[in-house]
Amino acid sequence: MALIVKKFGGSSVATPEKIFNIVDRVLREKQADDKIVLVVSAMGDTTDDLVALAKQVTSKPYGREMDRLLSTGEQVTIALMAMAFNERGQESVSLTGDQAGITSSDTFNKGRILGVDPNRVFEALDEGKIVVVAGFQGITEYGDMVTLGRGGSDTTAVALAGAMKADVCEIFTDVDGVYSTDPRVAKEAFKLEEVTYGEMLEMARLGAGVMQPRAVEMGFRYGVPIHVRSTFSDKPGTIIREDYTVEANKHVITGVADDTNTAKVALVGVENKPGVAATVFKALAARNVDVDMIVQSIRSVGEPKTDLIFTVAMDDVVLAREVLEELQKAVDIEAVNIDEKMAKVSIIGAGMLGQPGVAAQMFDILSQEGINIEIISTSEISISCLVAEDRVKDAVRVIHNGLLLDQRG
């Protein structure tokens, strides 16, 4: 007997036919005593359609009412999926995030899961039912529905799997695993048999769309193996776990990621004195604007002005602009410039620790391709460069083929 949590994304449940395909697959693979929980996203482009609908009535599509609207997408899917299981003769019940015991912070549009009480899920499983849970949503202590941000259904699935001590959490997507980079960009991309939580977390954080960063964090916290698989194939995918089980799968660089959901913010002519940067970033944090790459450039020695440059997600551009324009009244800032035509390219790999020369190789490859680097940031296992959006795919391709293929011989 196994307890398995399976997550299916929007493209996998886009039509009633696809929903029945999932139902038939789950029933075909299910062993007699297996207990199965499904976590599902909204059907197809439903979430995007709801966002577009909101924009027809407001220029500020965020906050409590936006979450109330967006959470309806998953509720349609869970009802249809449970109906489909029942139609096939398998008892099933649908549960919203609230009913599944998922509590969240009150940060609308970017909620964080604070806890999971899966008692109602266990009760349904003990009754022999397959449980279908709405991903992407949780409930605050005040009873408000909160969505969990992009890829939030992944987080729901892994959090449930962890709280329930599931044997594995399977994430089904439209690709058959985690690749060294996007195969649509570099045709030489290869599937990774396994990858560590740390590497996958960096890849997800830096733009690899297969997994959501918070989901990987949950996997690491609970020690839940995550199996990324294809909805449309029975082949094994990629296992995300604490460490490699096969030494041959470990390389200096594991993958190349890109993120076009990035805007560069330049605060021009900021007072060069203690406390100004703190004031700026406290104001952004108070409005839940995530800031990533940060550079402060000194114009010249003794210059009373400096330029403060950083990146934010495109989703936060409107809010960031509001905050910074308000801040101009209190802080001496000559200009606030936002460039939405930027993107980030990154290399990730635990093997880079103690391996000199990797950054130099990356920068040299970009230079030879004529790609200018605007900002550089690093972590222990990643190096990221901000480049023009119209060159980021070129950057991914040449870095992947120049570094990853070379290390594989």
mmCIF file of N, CA and C in Angstrom, residues 111-212:
data_model
loop_
_atom_site.group_PDB
_atom_site.id
_atom_site.type_symbol
_atom_site.label_atom_id
_atom_site.label_comp_id
_atom_site.label_asym_id
_atom_site.label_seq_id
_atom_site.Cartn_x
_atom_site.Cartn_y
_atom_site.Cartn_z
ATOM 1 N N GLY A 111 0.190 34.304 -1.032
ATOM 2 C CA GLY A 111 0.083 33.660 0.269
ATOM 3 C C GLY A 111 1.128 32.578 0.481
ATOM 4 N N ARG A 112 1.515 32.397 1.723
ATOM 5 C CA ARG A 112 2.434 31.319 2.094
ATOM 6 C C ARG A 112 1.689 30.340 2.992
ATOM 7 N N ILE A 113 1.855 29.074 2.728
ATOM 8 C CA ILE A 113 1.195 28.059 3.544
ATOM 9 C C ILE A 113 1.805 28.057 4.940
ATOM 10 N N LEU A 114 0.957 28.226 5.943
ATOM 11 C CA LEU A 114 1.410 28.247 7.332
ATOM 12 C C LEU A 114 1.227 26.899 8.015
ATOM 13 N N GLY A 115 0.259 26.134 7.541
ATOM 14 C CA GLY A 115 0.010 24.836 8.152
ATOM 15 C C GLY A 115 -0.973 24.022 7.336
ATOM 16 N N VAL A 116 -0.959 22.720 7.576
ATOM 17 C CA VAL A 116 -1.894 21.811 6.899
ATOM 18 C C VAL A 116 -2.459 20.851 7.938
ATOM 19 N N ASP A 117 -3.782 20.804 8.035
ATOM 20 C CA ASP A 117 -4.467 19.851 8.913
ATOM 21 C C ASP A 117 -5.286 18.920 8.019
ATOM 22 N N PRO A 118 -4.703 17.780 7.629
ATOM 23 C CA PRO A 118 -5.346 16.939 6.610
ATOM 24 C C PRO A 118 -6.358 15.931 7.145
ATOM 25 N N ASN A 119 -6.922 16.175 8.322
ATOM 26 C CA ASN A 119 -7.836 15.193 8.920
ATOM 27 C C ASN A 119 -9.000 14.845 7.998
ATOM 28 N N ARG A 120 -9.577 15.863 7.367
ATOM 29 C CA ARG A 120 -10.727 15.583 6.502
ATOM 30 C C ARG A 120 -10.296 14.779 5.271
ATOM 31 N N VAL A 121 -9.073 15.012 4.808
ATOM 32 C CA VAL A 121 -8.550 14.234 3.677
ATOM 33 C C VAL A 121 -8.388 12.774 4.088
ATOM 34 N N PHE A 122 -7.810 12.544 5.271
ATOM 35 C CA PHE A 122 -7.636 11.170 5.762
ATOM 36 C C PHE A 122 -8.985 10.467 5.943
ATOM 37 N N GLU A 123 -9.970 11.201 6.447
ATOM 38 C CA GLU A 123 -11.298 10.600 6.639
ATOM 39 C C GLU A 123 -11.867 10.098 5.316
ATOM 40 N N ALA A 124 -11.731 10.912 4.276
ATOM 41 C CA ALA A 124 -12.250 10.512 2.965
ATOM 42 C C ALA A 124 -11.466 9.328 2.403
ATOM 43 N N LEU A 125 -10.153 9.327 2.597
ATOM 44 C CA LEU A 125 -9.333 8.202 2.127
ATOM 45 C C LEU A 125 -9.722 6.913 2.842
ATOM 46 N N ASP A 126 -9.972 7.020 4.147
ATOM 47 C CA ASP A 126 -10.360 5.833 4.920
ATOM 48 C C ASP A 126 -11.714 5.283 4.472
ATOM 49 N N GLU A 127 -12.511 6.125 3.837
ATOM 50 C CA GLU A 127 -13.804 5.678 3.301
ATOM 51 C C GLU A 127 -13.662 5.088 1.899
ATOM 52 N N GLY A 128 -12.408 4.981 1.433
ATOM 53 C CA GLY A 128 -12.155 4.391 0.126
ATOM 54 C C GLY A 128 -12.281 5.356 -1.036
ATOM 55 N N LYS A 129 -12.325 6.645 -0.744
ATOM 56 C CA LYS A 129 -12.501 7.638 -1.798
ATOM 57 C C LYS A 129 -11.160 8.173 -2.298
ATOM 58 N N ILE A 130 -11.130 8.560 -3.555
ATOM 59 C CA ILE A 130 -10.024 9.355 -4.078
ATOM 60 C C ILE A 130 -10.374 10.815 -3.817
ATOM 61 N N VAL A 131 -9.428 11.538 -3.234
ATOM 62 C CA VAL A 131 -9.685 12.920 -2.834
ATOM 63 C C VAL A 131 -9.081 13.869 -3.870
ATOM 64 N N VAL A 132 -9.878 14.827 -4.312
ATOM 65 C CA VAL A 132 -9.417 15.821 -5.285
ATOM 66 C C VAL A 132 -9.417 17.184 -4.597
ATOM 67 N N VAL A 133 -8.227 17.774 -4.476
ATOM 68 C CA VAL A 133 -8.055 19.016 -3.716
ATOM 69 C C VAL A 133 -7.730 20.170 -4.664
ATOM 70 N N ALA A 134 -8.305 21.318 -4.393
ATOM 71 C CA ALA A 134 -8.012 22.523 -5.176
ATOM 72 C C ALA A 134 -6.629 23.045 -4.810
ATOM 73 N N GLY A 135 -5.762 23.152 -5.802
ATOM 74 C CA GLY A 135 -4.455 23.742 -5.566
ATOM 75 C C GLY A 135 -4.535 25.254 -5.553
ATOM 76 N N PHE A 136 -3.380 25.899 -5.248
ATOM 77 C CA PHE A 136 -3.255 27.341 -5.473
ATOM 78 C C PHE A 136 -3.978 28.196 -4.436
ATOM 79 N N GLN A 137 -4.531 27.582 -3.373
ATOM 80 C CA GLN A 137 -5.324 28.390 -2.451
ATOM 81 C C GLN A 137 -5.240 27.895 -1.016
ATOM 82 N N GLY A 138 -5.382 28.837 -0.097
ATOM 83 C CA GLY A 138 -5.458 28.527 1.319
ATOM 84 C C GLY A 138 -6.411 29.498 1.981
ATOM 85 N N ILE A 139 -6.568 29.362 3.281
ATOM 86 C CA ILE A 139 -7.506 30.210 4.019
ATOM 87 C C ILE A 139 -6.770 30.896 5.167
ATOM 88 N N THR A 140 -7.076 32.163 5.402
ATOM 89 C CA THR A 140 -6.435 32.884 6.500
ATOM 90 C C THR A 140 -7.184 32.625 7.805
ATOM 91 N N GLU A 141 -6.610 33.103 8.898
ATOM 92 C CA GLU A 141 -7.267 32.923 10.195
ATOM 93 C C GLU A 141 -8.588 33.675 10.267
ATOM 94 N N TYR A 142 -8.782 34.636 9.361
ATOM 95 C CA TYR A 142 -10.031 35.403 9.341
ATOM 96 C C TYR A 142 -11.031 34.854 8.327
ATOM 97 N N GLY A 143 -10.674 33.734 7.687
ATOM 98 C CA GLY A 143 -11.593 33.106 6.753
ATOM 99 C C GLY A 143 -11.537 33.634 5.338
ATOM 100 N N ASP A 144 -10.515 34.433 5.018
ATOM 101 C CA ASP A 144 -10.373 34.950 3.655
ATOM 102 C C ASP A 144 -9.615 33.957 2.785
ATOM 103 N N MET A 145 -10.052 33.819 1.540
ATOM 104 C CA MET A 145 -9.358 32.971 0.579
ATOM 105 C C MET A 145 -8.132 33.709 0.057
ATOM 106 N N VAL A 146 -6.998 33.015 0.024
ATOM 107 C CA VAL A 146 -5.750 33.603 -0.458
ATOM 108 C C VAL A 146 -5.141 32.667 -1.495
ATOM 109 N N THR A 147 -4.678 33.227 -2.610
ATOM 110 C CA THR A 147 -3.983 32.401 -3.594
ATOM 111 C C THR A 147 -2.488 32.403 -3.297
ATOM 112 N N LEU A 148 -1.796 31.376 -3.792
ATOM 113 C CA LEU A 148 -0.416 31.121 -3.394
ATOM 114 C C LEU A 148 0.611 31.561 -4.430
ATOM 115 N N GLY A 149 0.194 32.352 -5.409
ATOM 116 C CA GLY A 149 1.140 32.830 -6.406
ATOM 117 C C GLY A 149 1.350 31.828 -7.523
ATOM 118 N N ARG A 150 2.182 32.216 -8.477
ATOM 119 C CA ARG A 150 2.442 31.371 -9.645
ATOM 120 C C ARG A 150 2.907 29.982 -9.225
ATOM 121 N N GLY A 151 2.330 28.959 -9.840
ATOM 122 C CA GLY A 151 2.732 27.595 -9.516
ATOM 123 C C GLY A 151 2.297 27.137 -8.144
ATOM 124 N N GLY A 152 1.321 27.824 -7.561
ATOM 125 C CA GLY A 152 0.912 27.516 -6.195
ATOM 126 C C GLY A 152 0.332 26.128 -6.007
ATOM 127 N N SER A 153 -0.147 25.508 -7.082
ATOM 128 C CA SER A 153 -0.677 24.146 -6.952
ATOM 129 C C SER A 153 0.434 23.150 -6.637
ATOM 130 N N ASP A 154 1.642 23.406 -7.145
ATOM 131 C CA ASP A 154 2.791 22.572 -6.777
ATOM 132 C C ASP A 154 3.001 22.614 -5.267
ATOM 133 N N THR A 155 2.953 23.833 -4.721
ATOM 134 C CA THR A 155 3.164 24.006 -3.284
ATOM 135 C C THR A 155 2.088 23.285 -2.490
ATOM 136 N N THR A 156 0.847 23.406 -2.930
ATOM 137 C CA THR A 156 -0.253 22.708 -2.265
ATOM 138 C C THR A 156 0.012 21.208 -2.218
ATOM 139 N N ALA A 157 0.411 20.649 -3.355
ATOM 140 C CA ALA A 157 0.622 19.203 -3.449
ATOM 141 C C ALA A 157 1.738 18.733 -2.526
ATOM 142 N N VAL A 158 2.870 19.426 -2.548
ATOM 143 C CA VAL A 158 4.006 18.990 -1.740
ATOM 144 C C VAL A 158 3.731 19.210 -0.251
ATOM 145 N N ALA A 159 3.055 20.315 0.082
ATOM 146 C CA ALA A 159 2.710 20.566 1.486
ATOM 147 C C ALA A 159 1.770 19.484 2.011
ATOM 148 N N LEU A 160 0.776 19.113 1.212
ATOM 149 C CA LEU A 160 -0.129 18.029 1.604
ATOM 150 C C LEU A 160 0.631 16.715 1.767
ATOM 151 N N ALA A 161 1.503 16.427 0.798
ATOM 152 C CA ALA A 161 2.284 15.190 0.858
ATOM 153 C C ALA A 161 3.140 15.154 2.118
ATOM 154 N N GLY A 162 3.732 16.294 2.463
ATOM 155 C CA GLY A 162 4.553 16.350 3.663
ATOM 156 C C GLY A 162 3.742 16.172 4.931
ATOM 157 N N ALA A 163 2.619 16.881 5.016
ATOM 158 C CA ALA A 163 1.778 16.799 6.212
ATOM 159 C C ALA A 163 1.191 15.406 6.391
ATOM 160 N N MET A 164 0.946 14.719 5.275
ATOM 161 C CA MET A 164 0.341 13.388 5.336
ATOM 162 C C MET A 164 1.379 12.271 5.361
ATOM 163 N N LYS A 165 2.669 12.668 5.295
ATOM 164 C CA LYS A 165 3.766 11.684 5.246
ATOM 165 C C LYS A 165 3.576 10.706 4.082
ATOM 166 N N ALA A 166 3.284 11.281 2.923
ATOM 167 C CA ALA A 166 3.085 10.476 1.716
ATOM 168 C C ALA A 166 4.398 9.831 1.284
ATOM 169 N N ASP A 167 4.285 8.738 0.558
ATOM 170 C CA ASP A 167 5.475 8.048 0.064
ATOM 171 C C ASP A 167 6.160 8.843 -1.040
ATOM 172 N N VAL A 168 5.381 9.541 -1.838
ATOM 173 C CA VAL A 168 5.945 10.341 -2.922
ATOM 174 C C VAL A 168 4.914 11.376 -3.349
ATOM 175 N N CYS A 169 5.415 12.484 -3.880
ATOM 176 C CA CYS A 169 4.545 13.490 -4.490
ATOM 177 C C CYS A 169 4.893 13.540 -5.972
ATOM 178 N N GLU A 170 3.930 13.218 -6.808
ATOM 179 C CA GLU A 170 4.151 13.207 -8.250
ATOM 180 C C GLU A 170 3.595 14.492 -8.862
ATOM 181 N N ILE A 171 4.450 15.215 -9.561
ATOM 182 C CA ILE A 171 4.052 16.450 -10.236
ATOM 183 C C ILE A 171 3.970 16.153 -11.727
ATOM 184 N N PHE A 172 2.757 16.138 -12.266
ATOM 185 C CA PHE A 172 2.561 15.835 -13.683
ATOM 186 C C PHE A 172 2.512 17.136 -14.482
ATOM 187 N N THR A 173 3.281 17.170 -15.563
ATOM 188 C CA THR A 173 3.352 18.367 -16.400
ATOM 189 C C THR A 173 3.255 17.955 -17.868
ATOM 190 N N ASP A 174 3.437 18.938 -18.753
ATOM 191 C CA ASP A 174 3.411 18.623 -20.186
ATOM 192 C C ASP A 174 4.793 18.262 -20.724
ATOM 193 N N VAL A 175 5.789 18.136 -19.826
ATOM 194 C CA VAL A 175 7.114 17.636 -20.208
ATOM 195 C C VAL A 175 7.411 16.405 -19.364
ATOM 196 N N ASP A 176 8.387 15.604 -19.793
ATOM 197 C CA ASP A 176 8.606 14.315 -19.130
ATOM 198 C C ASP A 176 9.684 14.355 -18.055
ATOM 199 N N GLY A 177 9.913 15.533 -17.478
ATOM 200 C CA GLY A 177 10.876 15.643 -16.397
ATOM 201 C C GLY A 177 11.508 17.020 -16.378
ATOM 202 N N VAL A 178 12.557 17.151 -15.578
ATOM 203 C CA VAL A 178 13.316 18.397 -15.498
ATOM 204 C C VAL A 178 14.480 18.300 -16.483
ATOM 205 N N TYR A 179 14.605 19.299 -17.333
ATOM 206 C CA TYR A 179 15.660 19.302 -18.346
ATOM 207 C C TYR A 179 16.782 20.267 -17.969
ATOM 208 N N SER A 180 17.931 20.060 -18.592
ATOM 209 C CA SER A 180 19.088 20.917 -18.334
ATOM 210 C C SER A 180 18.800 22.365 -18.713
ATOM 211 N N THR A 181 17.900 22.565 -19.646
ATOM 212 C CA THR A 181 17.347 23.877 -19.972
ATOM 213 C C THR A 181 16.103 23.640 -20.813
ATOM 214 N N ASP A 182 15.465 24.690 -21.247
ATOM 215 C CA ASP A 182 14.246 24.563 -22.040
ATOM 216 C C ASP A 182 14.581 23.967 -23.411
ATOM 217 N N PRO A 183 14.074 22.769 -23.724
ATOM 218 C CA PRO A 183 14.382 22.142 -25.017
ATOM 219 C C PRO A 183 13.904 22.962 -26.212
ATOM 220 N N ARG A 184 12.949 23.854 -25.982
ATOM 221 C CA ARG A 184 12.476 24.701 -27.075
ATOM 222 C C ARG A 184 13.502 25.775 -27.430
ATOM 223 N N VAL A 185 14.409 26.047 -26.496
ATOM 224 C CA VAL A 185 15.446 27.058 -26.719
ATOM 225 C C VAL A 185 16.742 26.405 -27.193
ATOM 226 N N ALA A 186 17.142 25.339 -26.518
ATOM 227 C CA ALA A 186 18.355 24.600 -26.890
ATOM 228 C C ALA A 186 17.960 23.159 -27.184
ATOM 229 N N LYS A 187 17.984 22.794 -28.441
ATOM 230 C CA LYS A 187 17.527 21.452 -28.816
ATOM 231 C C LYS A 187 18.418 20.364 -28.233
ATOM 232 N N GLU A 188 19.614 20.752 -27.767
ATOM 233 C CA GLU A 188 20.534 19.781 -27.174
ATOM 234 C C GLU A 188 20.230 19.519 -25.694
ATOM 235 N N ALA A 189 19.222 20.165 -25.142
ATOM 236 C CA ALA A 189 18.876 19.972 -23.726
ATOM 237 C C ALA A 189 18.599 18.501 -23.438
ATOM 238 N N PHE A 190 18.965 18.062 -22.239
ATOM 239 C CA PHE A 190 18.793 16.659 -21.873
ATOM 240 C C PHE A 190 18.047 16.548 -20.546
ATOM 241 N N LYS A 191 17.328 15.453 -20.387
ATOM 242 C CA LYS A 191 16.559 15.237 -19.160
ATOM 243 C C LYS A 191 17.489 14.824 -18.028
ATOM 244 N N LEU A 192 17.243 15.376 -16.849
ATOM 245 C CA LEU A 192 18.008 15.022 -15.656
ATOM 246 C C LEU A 192 17.315 13.853 -14.961
ATOM 247 N N GLU A 193 18.057 12.804 -14.674
ATOM 248 C CA GLU A 193 17.469 11.647 -13.997
ATOM 249 C C GLU A 193 17.116 11.986 -12.552
ATOM 250 N N GLU A 194 17.982 12.771 -11.920
ATOM 251 C CA GLU A 194 17.738 13.206 -10.548
ATOM 252 C C GLU A 194 18.420 14.544 -10.324
ATOM 253 N N VAL A 195 17.943 15.269 -9.326
ATOM 254 C CA VAL A 195 18.487 16.582 -9.001
ATOM 255 C C VAL A 195 18.229 16.819 -7.514
ATOM 256 N N THR A 196 19.103 17.572 -6.860
ATOM 257 C CA THR A 196 18.937 17.799 -5.426
ATOM 258 C C THR A 196 17.908 18.902 -5.173
ATOM 259 N N TYR A 197 17.381 18.911 -3.945
ATOM 260 C CA TYR A 197 16.448 19.974 -3.565
ATOM 261 C C TYR A 197 17.093 21.345 -3.775
ATOM 262 N N GLY A 198 18.363 21.478 -3.350
ATOM 263 C CA GLY A 198 19.040 22.767 -3.449
ATOM 264 C C GLY A 198 19.154 23.257 -4.877
ATOM 265 N N GLU A 199 19.558 22.361 -5.772
ATOM 266 C CA GLU A 199 19.689 22.745 -7.177
ATOM 267 C C GLU A 199 18.331 23.061 -7.789
ATOM 268 N N MET A 200 17.332 22.240 -7.488
ATOM 269 C CA MET A 200 16.004 22.475 -8.051
ATOM 270 C C MET A 200 15.405 23.768 -7.524
ATOM 271 N N LEU A 201 15.682 24.074 -6.259
ATOM 272 C CA LEU A 201 15.181 25.320 -5.685
ATOM 273 C C LEU A 201 15.762 26.516 -6.428
ATOM 274 N N GLU A 202 17.064 26.483 -6.701
ATOM 275 C CA GLU A 202 17.687 27.576 -7.448
ATOM 276 C C GLU A 202 17.153 27.641 -8.874
ATOM 277 N N MET A 203 17.012 26.491 -9.520
ATOM 278 C CA MET A 203 16.493 26.478 -10.890
ATOM 279 C C MET A 203 15.082 27.058 -10.944
ATOM 280 N N ALA A 204 14.247 26.673 -9.983
ATOM 281 C CA ALA A 204 12.872 27.176 -9.948
ATOM 282 C C ALA A 204 12.845 28.667 -9.641
ATOM 283 N N ARG A 205 13.654 29.086 -8.686
ATOM 284 C CA ARG A 205 13.693 30.498 -8.297
ATOM 285 C C ARG A 205 14.183 31.378 -9.437
ATOM 286 N N LEU A 206 15.045 30.815 -10.273
ATOM 287 C CA LEU A 206 15.675 31.596 -11.334
ATOM 288 C C LEU A 206 14.978 31.455 -12.684
ATOM 289 N N GLY A 207 13.808 30.802 -12.697
ATOM 290 C CA GLY A 207 13.011 30.844 -13.915
ATOM 291 C C GLY A 207 12.616 29.523 -14.530
ATOM 292 N N ALA A 208 13.209 28.404 -14.103
ATOM 293 C CA ALA A 208 12.797 27.112 -14.662
ATOM 294 C C ALA A 208 11.341 26.865 -14.275
ATOM 295 N N GLY A 209 10.468 26.755 -15.253
ATOM 296 C CA GLY A 209 9.036 26.749 -14.977
ATOM 297 C C GLY A 209 8.454 25.425 -14.542
ATOM 298 N N VAL A 210 9.259 24.382 -14.460
ATOM 299 C CA VAL A 210 8.716 23.059 -14.148
ATOM 300 C C VAL A 210 8.219 22.973 -12.711
ATOM 301 N N MET A 211 8.923 23.629 -11.782
ATOM 302 C CA MET A 211 8.550 23.567 -10.370
ATOM 303 C C MET A 211 8.490 24.963 -9.769
ATOM 304 N N GLN A 212 7.662 25.114 -8.743
ATOM 305 C CA GLN A 212 7.546 26.369 -8.025
ATOM 306 C C GLN A 212 8.503 26.343 -6.831
#
